[in-house]
């Protein structure tokens, strides 16, 4: 009877939705073929599956990694939308793992050994409150994968409210894990120390190393091709045109700028796209194909952006690219990248490009460390709650070469 009533309810809302606005590109209505009302799994990943970017890629990679290791895995969509007729909307990326997918509002009971609950905004919704009453995990890992604030300073969630909601669940074993040092530091700023209940370890996004071919350039010659890939958003660009052009020059014949993901923000708000830049939208080429055209990955988002992690940076390292970033990223990526101010980027590019043998040694070791810390095998180790954070540190010739480059700036 419960199944029939839910089916009738969803049919009504779908009919109503058919008269309203359709999902935007990249979002589909998930037609759940399953009739089970009781879900039992070793690992249950609960998240809002309507985000098409990094959250989707990370969730799918985690699920596939666990499944390949022999675990019984489920992905449960908990919508952040208030309208019921949107509760089945998910990113089309999830169609690749549709056999693992469930719609949270159609389940009566969820039993699992480990629940990985990703998305602080989702946790503060009424939909998650309803879903949590159906869940009985032996332990739960809450992954805080974004800042509490938008770039304009508006609130996405409250750290105090998040702690209160999680504490009120009464589950037997709960861990609150930031994705990295930047989010951890934000929590420490926002709450009194005695009220913070963060785990000692982070839960960074996991990346499938096999999706990125390690092809470092054995020689670099001018023009050096630099760039980065990201969705076009004001938070992804520096705020001032002068600063932007120090990082991505418009009149330096020794450097060519290639951007994937569009640059309408630059065109609209920052004085126009330089005619010497090459800009492509997402969809024309795969990320791997794009990275294979670069010599150095350079990523300088707005200082006001609270970047939780930055999986594109690890993707670049896995592809064999040197990476240049603002210094605030050092807490997350340690010795895997180079850090400088915008006015130092041009000089740093020259130093990196000038020593081919040293660069190749560095890139090989950086790739090995990135694989150990941020790729699929590391995920399985995290199931052991005793696993501790490891800093991205190099050793030997790779560490010495990196230090020599930075000391020469």
mmCIF file of C-alpha atoms in Angstrom:
data_model
loop_
_atom_site.group_PDB
_atom_site.id
_atom_site.type_symbol
_atom_site.label_atom_id
_atom_site.label_comp_id
_atom_site.label_asym_id
_atom_site.label_seq_id
_atom_site.Cartn_x
_atom_site.Cartn_y
_atom_site.Cartn_z
ATOM 1 C CA UNK A 1 0.000 0.000 0.000
ATOM 2 C CA UNK A 2 2.818 2.427 0.924
ATOM 3 C CA UNK A 3 4.477 1.725 -2.425
ATOM 4 C CA UNK A 4 1.232 2.417 -4.281
ATOM 5 C CA UNK A 5 0.587 5.680 -2.432
ATOM 6 C CA UNK A 6 4.113 6.948 -3.082
ATOM 7 C CA UNK A 7 3.826 6.009 -6.757
ATOM 8 C CA UNK A 8 0.522 7.865 -6.993
ATOM 9 C CA UNK A 9 1.967 10.847 -5.155
ATOM 10 C CA UNK A 10 4.994 11.030 -7.449
ATOM 11 C CA UNK A 11 2.778 10.594 -10.534
ATOM 12 C CA UNK A 12 0.713 13.585 -9.455
ATOM 13 C CA UNK A 13 3.775 15.756 -8.920
ATOM 14 C CA UNK A 14 5.313 14.674 -12.218
ATOM 15 C CA UNK A 15 2.098 15.664 -14.008
ATOM 16 C CA UNK A 16 2.227 19.016 -12.276
ATOM 17 C CA UNK A 17 5.901 19.379 -13.142
ATOM 18 C CA UNK A 18 5.204 18.667 -16.811
ATOM 19 C CA UNK A 19 3.337 21.954 -16.900
ATOM 20 C CA UNK A 20 6.187 23.760 -15.194
ATOM 21 C CA UNK A 21 9.799 24.390 -16.095
ATOM 22 C CA UNK A 22 11.862 21.381 -17.242
ATOM 23 C CA UNK A 23 15.234 20.540 -15.676
ATOM 24 C CA UNK A 24 18.141 22.567 -17.012
ATOM 25 C CA UNK A 25 20.756 21.023 -19.281
ATOM 26 C CA UNK A 26 22.723 18.252 -17.604
ATOM 27 C CA UNK A 27 19.920 17.455 -15.141
ATOM 28 C CA UNK A 28 17.517 14.554 -15.666
ATOM 29 C CA UNK A 29 14.576 13.113 -13.789
ATOM 30 C CA UNK A 30 15.747 9.817 -12.365
ATOM 31 C CA UNK A 31 13.267 7.041 -13.039
ATOM 32 C CA UNK A 32 13.954 4.637 -10.197
ATOM 33 C CA UNK A 33 13.194 1.080 -11.361
ATOM 34 C CA UNK A 34 13.572 -0.422 -7.897
ATOM 35 C CA UNK A 35 10.618 -1.422 -5.769
ATOM 36 C CA UNK A 36 12.542 -2.112 -2.553
ATOM 37 C CA UNK A 37 11.390 -0.019 0.365
ATOM 38 C CA UNK A 38 14.095 -1.338 2.703
ATOM 39 C CA UNK A 39 17.691 -0.599 1.767
ATOM 40 C CA UNK A 40 20.538 -2.599 3.263
ATOM 41 C CA UNK A 41 24.146 -1.914 2.285
ATOM 42 C CA UNK A 42 27.681 -2.018 3.602
ATOM 43 C CA UNK A 43 28.236 1.615 2.609
ATOM 44 C CA UNK A 44 25.552 4.181 1.895
ATOM 45 C CA UNK A 45 26.559 7.527 0.363
ATOM 46 C CA UNK A 46 23.916 10.181 0.987
ATOM 47 C CA UNK A 47 24.191 13.428 -0.960
ATOM 48 C CA UNK A 48 22.276 15.826 -3.162
ATOM 49 C CA UNK A 49 22.768 14.366 -6.627
ATOM 50 C CA UNK A 50 21.585 17.476 -8.453
ATOM 51 C CA UNK A 51 25.001 19.148 -8.416
ATOM 52 C CA UNK A 52 26.717 18.263 -11.730
ATOM 53 C CA UNK A 53 30.317 19.139 -10.854
ATOM 54 C CA UNK A 54 32.910 17.960 -8.369
ATOM 55 C CA UNK A 55 30.437 16.571 -5.862
ATOM 56 C CA UNK A 56 28.989 14.243 -8.499
ATOM 57 C CA UNK A 57 32.404 13.107 -9.735
ATOM 58 C CA UNK A 58 33.611 12.439 -6.200
ATOM 59 C CA UNK A 59 30.459 10.553 -5.174
ATOM 60 C CA UNK A 60 30.532 8.351 -8.258
ATOM 61 C CA UNK A 61 34.263 7.637 -7.896
ATOM 62 C CA UNK A 62 33.818 6.704 -4.239
ATOM 63 C CA UNK A 63 30.900 4.391 -5.034
ATOM 64 C CA UNK A 64 32.765 2.652 -7.851
ATOM 65 C CA UNK A 65 35.893 2.261 -5.718
ATOM 66 C CA UNK A 66 33.951 0.679 -2.863
ATOM 67 C CA UNK A 67 32.045 -1.594 -5.247
ATOM 68 C CA UNK A 68 35.236 -2.726 -6.967
ATOM 69 C CA UNK A 69 36.624 -3.602 -3.534
ATOM 70 C CA UNK A 70 33.675 -5.920 -2.902
ATOM 71 C CA UNK A 71 31.438 -3.709 -0.766
ATOM 72 C CA UNK A 72 27.682 -3.498 -1.236
ATOM 73 C CA UNK A 73 27.199 0.209 -2.013
ATOM 74 C CA UNK A 74 24.226 2.517 -2.443
ATOM 75 C CA UNK A 75 23.938 6.180 -3.441
ATOM 76 C CA UNK A 76 20.906 7.906 -1.931
ATOM 77 C CA UNK A 77 19.731 11.206 -3.351
ATOM 78 C CA UNK A 78 18.499 13.651 -0.717
ATOM 79 C CA UNK A 79 17.218 16.676 -2.594
ATOM 80 C CA UNK A 80 17.742 20.201 -1.302
ATOM 81 C CA UNK A 81 14.734 21.334 -3.335
ATOM 82 C CA UNK A 82 11.500 22.196 -1.545
ATOM 83 C CA UNK A 83 9.181 21.236 -4.426
ATOM 84 C CA UNK A 84 8.470 17.497 -4.393
ATOM 85 C CA UNK A 85 8.320 17.302 -8.176
ATOM 86 C CA UNK A 86 12.035 18.210 -8.226
ATOM 87 C CA UNK A 87 13.097 15.531 -5.738
ATOM 88 C CA UNK A 88 13.951 13.097 -8.537
ATOM 89 C CA UNK A 89 16.139 15.560 -10.451
ATOM 90 C CA UNK A 90 19.767 14.419 -10.576
ATOM 91 C CA UNK A 91 22.847 15.169 -12.621
ATOM 92 C CA UNK A 92 23.027 13.043 -15.757
ATOM 93 C CA UNK A 93 26.471 11.912 -14.568
ATOM 94 C CA UNK A 94 24.708 9.516 -12.185
ATOM 95 C CA UNK A 95 23.164 7.566 -15.034
ATOM 96 C CA UNK A 96 26.484 5.713 -15.243
ATOM 97 C CA UNK A 97 25.786 4.240 -11.781
ATOM 98 C CA UNK A 98 22.001 4.089 -11.951
ATOM 99 C CA UNK A 99 22.047 0.546 -10.569
ATOM 100 C CA UNK A 100 23.375 1.977 -7.283
ATOM 101 C CA UNK A 101 20.971 4.920 -7.104
ATOM 102 C CA UNK A 102 17.990 5.396 -4.797
ATOM 103 C CA UNK A 103 15.681 8.327 -4.172
ATOM 104 C CA UNK A 104 15.680 9.003 -0.456
ATOM 105 C CA UNK A 105 12.054 10.074 -0.214
ATOM 106 C CA UNK A 106 10.884 6.721 -1.617
ATOM 107 C CA UNK A 107 12.698 4.614 0.978
ATOM 108 C CA UNK A 108 11.178 3.457 4.254
ATOM 109 C CA UNK A 109 14.311 2.238 6.008
ATOM 110 C CA UNK A 110 18.080 2.403 5.436
ATOM 111 C CA UNK A 111 20.417 0.056 7.282
ATOM 112 C CA UNK A 112 24.164 0.235 6.667
ATOM 113 C CA UNK A 113 27.477 -0.293 8.377
ATOM 114 C CA UNK A 114 28.875 3.068 7.216
ATOM 115 C CA UNK A 115 26.993 6.132 6.026
ATOM 116 C CA UNK A 116 28.999 8.797 4.198
ATOM 117 C CA UNK A 117 26.884 11.947 4.241
ATOM 118 C CA UNK A 118 28.242 14.647 1.954
ATOM 119 C CA UNK A 119 26.989 18.218 1.852
ATOM 120 C CA UNK A 120 26.425 20.535 4.841
ATOM 121 C CA UNK A 121 23.662 22.509 3.140
ATOM 122 C CA UNK A 122 21.754 19.262 2.529
ATOM 123 C CA UNK A 123 22.126 18.225 6.173
ATOM 124 C CA UNK A 124 20.329 21.394 7.289
ATOM 125 C CA UNK A 125 17.250 20.765 5.101
ATOM 126 C CA UNK A 126 13.871 19.379 6.075
ATOM 127 C CA UNK A 127 14.353 16.577 3.542
ATOM 128 C CA UNK A 128 17.447 15.310 5.349
ATOM 129 C CA UNK A 129 15.661 15.572 8.680
ATOM 130 C CA UNK A 130 12.978 13.250 7.301
ATOM 131 C CA UNK A 131 15.522 10.897 5.745
ATOM 132 C CA UNK A 132 17.641 10.669 8.907
ATOM 133 C CA UNK A 133 14.656 9.270 10.805
ATOM 134 C CA UNK A 134 14.682 6.302 8.409
ATOM 135 C CA UNK A 135 18.405 5.615 8.832
ATOM 136 C CA UNK A 136 20.208 3.390 11.312
ATOM 137 C CA UNK A 137 23.933 3.427 10.406
ATOM 138 C CA UNK A 138 26.458 1.749 12.649
ATOM 139 C CA UNK A 139 28.597 4.813 12.060
ATOM 140 C CA UNK A 140 28.248 8.005 10.052
ATOM 141 C CA UNK A 141 30.875 10.222 8.432
ATOM 142 C CA UNK A 142 29.657 13.748 7.678
ATOM 143 C CA UNK A 143 31.832 15.281 4.942
ATOM 144 C CA UNK A 144 31.878 19.089 4.977
ATOM 145 C CA UNK A 145 32.769 19.787 1.372
ATOM 146 C CA UNK A 146 32.091 23.493 1.017
ATOM 147 C CA UNK A 147 32.406 26.754 2.881
ATOM 148 C CA UNK A 148 29.584 28.184 4.953
ATOM 149 C CA UNK A 149 29.670 31.294 2.750
ATOM 150 C CA UNK A 150 29.260 32.320 -0.869
ATOM 151 C CA UNK A 151 31.791 34.649 -2.496
ATOM 152 C CA UNK A 152 29.514 37.623 -1.758
ATOM 153 C CA UNK A 153 29.512 36.768 1.948
ATOM 154 C CA UNK A 154 25.964 35.418 2.067
ATOM 155 C CA UNK A 155 25.474 32.354 4.256
ATOM 156 C CA UNK A 156 25.021 28.831 2.879
ATOM 157 C CA UNK A 157 24.801 27.169 6.279
ATOM 158 C CA UNK A 158 25.680 27.839 9.907
ATOM 159 C CA UNK A 159 28.468 25.860 11.562
ATOM 160 C CA UNK A 160 26.692 26.031 14.917
ATOM 161 C CA UNK A 161 23.405 24.856 13.414
ATOM 162 C CA UNK A 162 25.187 22.058 11.562
ATOM 163 C CA UNK A 163 26.815 20.786 14.762
ATOM 164 C CA UNK A 164 23.509 20.987 16.601
ATOM 165 C CA UNK A 165 21.611 19.057 13.937
ATOM 166 C CA UNK A 166 24.219 16.305 13.725
ATOM 167 C CA UNK A 167 24.424 16.011 17.511
ATOM 168 C CA UNK A 168 20.651 15.680 17.782
ATOM 169 C CA UNK A 169 20.566 12.565 15.573
ATOM 170 C CA UNK A 170 21.641 10.316 18.419
ATOM 171 C CA UNK A 171 23.495 7.897 16.139
ATOM 172 C CA UNK A 172 26.006 5.600 17.868
ATOM 173 C CA UNK A 173 29.181 6.772 16.112
ATOM 174 C CA UNK A 174 29.514 10.075 14.253
ATOM 175 C CA UNK A 175 32.511 11.788 12.643
ATOM 176 C CA UNK A 176 32.495 15.298 11.142
ATOM 177 C CA UNK A 177 35.277 15.520 8.558
ATOM 178 C CA UNK A 178 36.196 18.658 6.577
ATOM 179 C CA UNK A 179 37.486 18.075 3.066
ATOM 180 C CA UNK A 180 40.706 19.846 3.934
ATOM 181 C CA UNK A 181 42.596 22.429 6.015
ATOM 182 C CA UNK A 182 40.792 25.459 4.544
ATOM 183 C CA UNK A 183 37.353 24.267 5.661
ATOM 184 C CA UNK A 184 38.757 23.118 9.011
ATOM 185 C CA UNK A 185 40.251 26.573 9.620
ATOM 186 C CA UNK A 186 36.921 28.215 8.791
ATOM 187 C CA UNK A 187 35.145 26.124 11.435
ATOM 188 C CA UNK A 188 37.782 27.019 14.015
ATOM 189 C CA UNK A 189 37.196 30.715 13.266
ATOM 190 C CA UNK A 190 33.425 30.430 13.401
ATOM 191 C CA UNK A 191 32.854 28.516 16.638
ATOM 192 C CA UNK A 192 34.163 28.511 20.203
ATOM 193 C CA UNK A 193 36.758 25.768 20.588
ATOM 194 C CA UNK A 194 34.760 23.984 23.298
ATOM 195 C CA UNK A 195 31.765 23.611 20.952
ATOM 196 C CA UNK A 196 33.656 22.178 17.968
ATOM 197 C CA UNK A 197 33.340 18.459 17.343
ATOM 198 C CA UNK A 198 35.448 17.960 14.203
ATOM 199 C CA UNK A 199 37.318 14.737 13.540
ATOM 200 C CA UNK A 200 41.108 14.959 13.642
ATOM 201 C CA UNK A 201 41.221 13.760 10.033
ATOM 202 C CA UNK A 202 40.036 15.220 6.728
ATOM 203 C CA UNK A 203 38.014 13.521 4.000
ATOM 204 C CA UNK A 204 39.272 15.011 0.708
ATOM 205 C CA UNK A 205 37.660 14.204 -2.637
ATOM 206 C CA UNK A 206 38.874 10.951 -4.146
ATOM 207 C CA UNK A 207 40.156 10.944 -7.710
ATOM 208 C CA UNK A 208 40.395 8.089 -10.181
ATOM 209 C CA UNK A 209 44.033 8.214 -11.238
ATOM 210 C CA UNK A 210 43.369 5.893 -14.186
ATOM 211 C CA UNK A 211 41.312 8.650 -15.818
ATOM 212 C CA UNK A 212 44.424 10.828 -16.204
ATOM 213 C CA UNK A 213 47.417 9.831 -18.268
ATOM 214 C CA UNK A 214 50.740 10.952 -16.804
ATOM 215 C CA UNK A 215 52.464 12.629 -19.758
ATOM 216 C CA UNK A 216 54.879 15.290 -18.517
ATOM 217 C CA UNK A 217 56.646 17.372 -21.130
ATOM 218 C CA UNK A 218 60.293 16.300 -21.272
ATOM 219 C CA UNK A 219 61.143 19.707 -22.748
ATOM 220 C CA UNK A 220 59.391 23.057 -22.526
ATOM 221 C CA UNK A 221 59.856 25.701 -25.185
ATOM 222 C CA UNK A 222 58.229 29.038 -25.864
ATOM 223 C CA UNK A 223 55.473 29.875 -26.049
ATOM 224 C CA UNK A 224 54.707 28.187 -22.736
ATOM 225 C CA UNK A 225 51.021 27.222 -22.658
ATOM 226 C CA UNK A 226 49.362 27.971 -19.330
ATOM 227 C CA UNK A 227 45.762 27.783 -18.185
ATOM 228 C CA UNK A 228 43.176 26.146 -16.011
ATOM 229 C CA UNK A 229 39.730 24.575 -16.300
ATOM 230 C CA UNK A 230 36.763 25.585 -14.155
ATOM 231 C CA UNK A 231 33.154 26.639 -14.487
ATOM 232 C CA UNK A 232 32.842 30.307 -15.370
ATOM 233 C CA UNK A 233 31.886 32.136 -12.179
ATOM 234 C CA UNK A 234 33.067 35.431 -10.620
ATOM 235 C CA UNK A 235 34.647 33.489 -7.764
ATOM 236 C CA UNK A 236 36.889 31.630 -10.210
ATOM 237 C CA UNK A 237 38.669 34.812 -11.399
ATOM 238 C CA UNK A 238 40.811 37.474 -9.760
ATOM 239 C CA UNK A 239 38.844 40.606 -8.954
ATOM 240 C CA UNK A 240 41.008 43.203 -10.752
ATOM 241 C CA UNK A 241 41.981 43.152 -14.423
ATOM 242 C CA UNK A 242 45.556 44.266 -13.687
ATOM 243 C CA UNK A 243 46.034 41.326 -11.335
ATOM 244 C CA UNK A 244 44.356 38.955 -13.783
ATOM 245 C CA UNK A 245 46.736 39.931 -16.594
ATOM 246 C CA UNK A 246 49.761 39.467 -14.367
ATOM 247 C CA UNK A 247 48.716 35.827 -14.027
ATOM 248 C CA UNK A 248 47.308 35.262 -17.528
ATOM 249 C CA UNK A 249 49.135 37.819 -19.715
ATOM 250 C CA UNK A 250 47.702 39.323 -22.890
ATOM 251 C CA UNK A 251 50.864 40.672 -24.513
ATOM 252 C CA UNK A 252 53.709 38.279 -23.691
ATOM 253 C CA UNK A 253 54.845 36.356 -26.789
ATOM 254 C CA UNK A 254 56.599 33.775 -24.586
ATOM 255 C CA UNK A 255 53.310 32.686 -22.975
ATOM 256 C CA UNK A 256 50.044 31.478 -24.475
ATOM 257 C CA UNK A 257 46.878 31.352 -22.345
ATOM 258 C CA UNK A 258 44.349 28.547 -22.818
ATOM 259 C CA UNK A 259 41.161 28.442 -20.697
ATOM 260 C CA UNK A 260 38.558 25.661 -20.536
ATOM 261 C CA UNK A 261 35.138 26.386 -19.074
ATOM 262 C CA UNK A 262 34.362 29.783 -20.576
ATOM 263 C CA UNK A 263 35.301 33.341 -19.606
ATOM 264 C CA UNK A 264 32.075 35.343 -19.778
ATOM 265 C CA UNK A 265 32.897 36.853 -16.377
ATOM 266 C CA UNK A 266 36.103 38.324 -17.806
ATOM 267 C CA UNK A 267 34.230 39.594 -20.840
ATOM 268 C CA UNK A 268 31.428 41.142 -18.786
ATOM 269 C CA UNK A 269 33.092 42.367 -15.598
ATOM 270 C CA UNK A 270 36.846 42.563 -16.165
ATOM 271 C CA UNK A 271 37.263 44.585 -19.325
ATOM 272 C CA UNK A 272 36.880 41.914 -21.974
ATOM 273 C CA UNK A 273 38.636 38.718 -23.019
ATOM 274 C CA UNK A 274 42.145 39.418 -24.349
ATOM 275 C CA UNK A 275 42.365 38.587 -28.031
ATOM 276 C CA UNK A 276 45.474 36.484 -27.392
ATOM 277 C CA UNK A 277 43.640 34.079 -25.074
ATOM 278 C CA UNK A 278 42.170 30.811 -26.274
ATOM 279 C CA UNK A 279 38.864 30.133 -24.478
ATOM 280 C CA UNK A 280 36.629 27.079 -24.905
ATOM 281 C CA UNK A 281 33.431 26.019 -23.124
ATOM 282 C CA UNK A 282 33.089 22.701 -21.367
ATOM 283 C CA UNK A 283 31.944 19.912 -23.648
ATOM 284 C CA UNK A 284 34.174 20.520 -26.651
ATOM 285 C CA UNK A 285 37.039 18.474 -25.227
ATOM 286 C CA UNK A 286 37.489 16.180 -22.253
ATOM 287 C CA UNK A 287 39.425 17.487 -19.276
ATOM 288 C CA UNK A 288 42.214 15.000 -20.027
ATOM 289 C CA UNK A 289 42.463 16.191 -23.627
ATOM 290 C CA UNK A 290 42.586 19.786 -22.468
ATOM 291 C CA UNK A 291 45.281 19.140 -19.849
ATOM 292 C CA UNK A 292 47.395 17.419 -22.492
ATOM 293 C CA UNK A 293 47.631 20.764 -24.350
ATOM 294 C CA UNK A 294 49.081 22.659 -21.350
ATOM 295 C CA UNK A 295 52.661 23.076 -20.185
ATOM 296 C CA UNK A 296 51.873 24.542 -16.746
ATOM 297 C CA UNK A 297 48.615 24.641 -14.802
ATOM 298 C CA UNK A 298 48.020 28.097 -13.294
ATOM 299 C CA UNK A 299 44.988 28.645 -11.074
ATOM 300 C CA UNK A 300 44.306 31.965 -9.283
ATOM 301 C CA UNK A 301 40.658 32.252 -8.193
ATOM 302 C CA UNK A 302 39.243 35.274 -6.393
ATOM 303 C CA UNK A 303 40.745 35.873 -2.923
ATOM 304 C CA UNK A 304 37.166 35.974 -1.626
ATOM 305 C CA UNK A 305 36.476 32.435 -2.801
ATOM 306 C CA UNK A 306 36.444 29.857 -0.009
ATOM 307 C CA UNK A 307 37.794 26.895 -1.986
ATOM 308 C CA UNK A 308 37.073 23.684 -0.091
ATOM 309 C CA UNK A 309 39.665 21.610 -1.951
ATOM 310 C CA UNK A 310 40.253 21.972 -5.706
ATOM 311 C CA UNK A 311 40.203 18.561 -7.370
ATOM 312 C CA UNK A 312 41.279 20.112 -10.690
ATOM 313 C CA UNK A 313 44.672 20.748 -9.100
ATOM 314 C CA UNK A 314 45.230 17.070 -8.348
ATOM 315 C CA UNK A 315 44.010 16.186 -11.845
ATOM 316 C CA UNK A 316 46.702 18.459 -13.277
ATOM 317 C CA UNK A 317 49.403 16.879 -11.084
ATOM 318 C CA UNK A 318 48.294 13.386 -12.140
ATOM 319 C CA UNK A 319 48.582 14.501 -15.773
ATOM 320 C CA UNK A 320 52.207 15.577 -15.301
ATOM 321 C CA UNK A 321 51.797 19.352 -15.082
ATOM 322 C CA UNK A 322 53.600 21.749 -12.740
ATOM 323 C CA UNK A 323 50.980 23.709 -10.780
ATOM 324 C CA UNK A 324 51.172 27.367 -9.700
ATOM 325 C CA UNK A 325 48.744 28.636 -7.050
ATOM 326 C CA UNK A 326 48.172 31.435 -4.525
ATOM 327 C CA UNK A 327 49.778 30.814 -1.160
ATOM 328 C CA UNK A 328 46.489 30.079 0.643
ATOM 329 C CA UNK A 329 46.367 26.692 -1.125
ATOM 330 C CA UNK A 330 49.618 25.555 0.500
ATOM 331 C CA UNK A 331 47.788 24.228 3.566
ATOM 332 C CA UNK A 332 45.962 21.762 1.298
ATOM 333 C CA UNK A 333 48.493 20.788 -1.353
ATOM 334 C CA UNK A 334 51.766 21.282 0.490
ATOM 335 C CA UNK A 335 54.858 20.569 -1.586
ATOM 336 C CA UNK A 336 52.943 19.267 -4.604
ATOM 337 C CA UNK A 337 52.652 22.761 -6.091
ATOM 338 C CA UNK A 338 54.374 26.154 -6.310
ATOM 339 C CA UNK A 339 52.947 29.231 -4.576
ATOM 340 C CA UNK A 340 53.442 32.895 -5.340
ATOM 341 C CA UNK A 341 51.783 36.299 -5.734
ATOM 342 C CA UNK A 342 50.280 37.309 -9.111
ATOM 343 C CA UNK A 343 53.246 39.556 -9.967
ATOM 344 C CA UNK A 344 55.617 36.599 -9.469
ATOM 345 C CA UNK A 345 53.872 34.182 -11.827
ATOM 346 C CA UNK A 346 55.808 35.144 -14.976
ATOM 347 C CA UNK A 347 59.181 34.742 -13.271
ATOM 348 C CA UNK A 348 58.158 31.411 -11.718
ATOM 349 C CA UNK A 349 57.051 30.060 -15.097
ATOM 350 C CA UNK A 350 60.473 30.865 -16.479
ATOM 351 C CA UNK A 351 62.288 29.136 -13.598
ATOM 352 C CA UNK A 352 60.183 25.978 -13.913
ATOM 353 C CA UNK A 353 60.606 25.832 -17.684
ATOM 354 C CA UNK A 354 64.370 26.370 -17.595
ATOM 355 C CA UNK A 355 65.349 23.062 -15.975
ATOM 356 C CA UNK A 356 63.875 20.077 -17.803
ATOM 357 C CA UNK A 357 65.676 17.266 -15.891
ATOM 358 C CA UNK A 358 64.868 18.744 -12.471
ATOM 359 C CA UNK A 359 61.256 19.357 -13.421
ATOM 360 C CA UNK A 360 60.793 15.757 -14.585
ATOM 361 C CA UNK A 361 62.089 14.401 -11.253
ATOM 362 C CA UNK A 362 59.743 16.727 -9.363
ATOM 363 C CA UNK A 363 56.687 15.831 -11.442
ATOM 364 C CA UNK A 364 57.224 12.094 -11.033
ATOM 365 C CA UNK A 365 57.467 12.331 -7.254
ATOM 366 C CA UNK A 366 54.558 14.795 -6.984
ATOM 367 C CA UNK A 367 52.376 12.395 -8.954
ATOM 368 C CA UNK A 368 53.325 9.495 -6.645
ATOM 369 C CA UNK A 369 52.489 11.449 -3.486
ATOM 370 C CA UNK A 370 49.219 12.765 -4.965
ATOM 371 C CA UNK A 371 48.208 9.220 -5.883
ATOM 372 C CA UNK A 372 48.932 7.944 -2.372
ATOM 373 C CA UNK A 373 46.979 10.719 -0.647
ATOM 374 C CA UNK A 374 44.090 11.593 -2.940
ATOM 375 C CA UNK A 375 43.331 8.689 -5.267
ATOM 376 C CA UNK A 376 41.145 5.599 -5.044
ATOM 377 C CA UNK A 377 43.414 3.340 -2.914
ATOM 378 C CA UNK A 378 43.505 5.965 -0.147
ATOM 379 C CA UNK A 379 39.714 5.846 0.116
ATOM 380 C CA UNK A 380 39.704 2.232 1.288
ATOM 381 C CA UNK A 381 42.197 3.066 4.014
ATOM 382 C CA UNK A 382 39.875 5.788 5.318
ATOM 383 C CA UNK A 383 37.304 3.198 6.344
ATOM 384 C CA UNK A 384 39.613 2.596 9.285
ATOM 385 C CA UNK A 385 38.695 5.407 11.688
ATOM 386 C CA UNK A 386 42.239 5.362 13.049
ATOM 387 C CA UNK A 387 43.639 6.682 9.756
ATOM 388 C CA UNK A 388 45.333 10.047 10.279
ATOM 389 C CA UNK A 389 45.994 12.950 7.923
ATOM 390 C CA UNK A 390 49.239 12.884 5.979
ATOM 391 C CA UNK A 391 50.806 16.086 4.722
ATOM 392 C CA UNK A 392 51.724 16.345 1.008
ATOM 393 C CA UNK A 393 55.492 16.306 1.492
ATOM 394 C CA UNK A 394 58.195 15.485 -1.045
ATOM 395 C CA UNK A 395 61.616 14.062 -0.380
ATOM 396 C CA UNK A 396 65.021 13.695 -1.985
ATOM 397 C CA UNK A 397 65.872 15.383 -5.279
ATOM 398 C CA UNK A 398 62.278 16.445 -5.937
ATOM 399 C CA UNK A 399 62.061 18.388 -2.673
ATOM 400 C CA UNK A 400 65.476 19.994 -3.219
ATOM 401 C CA UNK A 401 64.630 21.069 -6.771
ATOM 402 C CA UNK A 402 61.340 22.634 -5.692
ATOM 403 C CA UNK A 403 63.024 24.543 -2.885
ATOM 404 C CA UNK A 404 65.722 25.787 -5.265
ATOM 405 C CA UNK A 405 63.091 27.147 -7.661
ATOM 406 C CA UNK A 406 61.170 28.949 -4.905
ATOM 407 C CA UNK A 407 64.334 30.341 -3.319
ATOM 408 C CA UNK A 408 65.357 31.918 -6.621
ATOM 409 C CA UNK A 409 62.234 34.086 -6.917
#
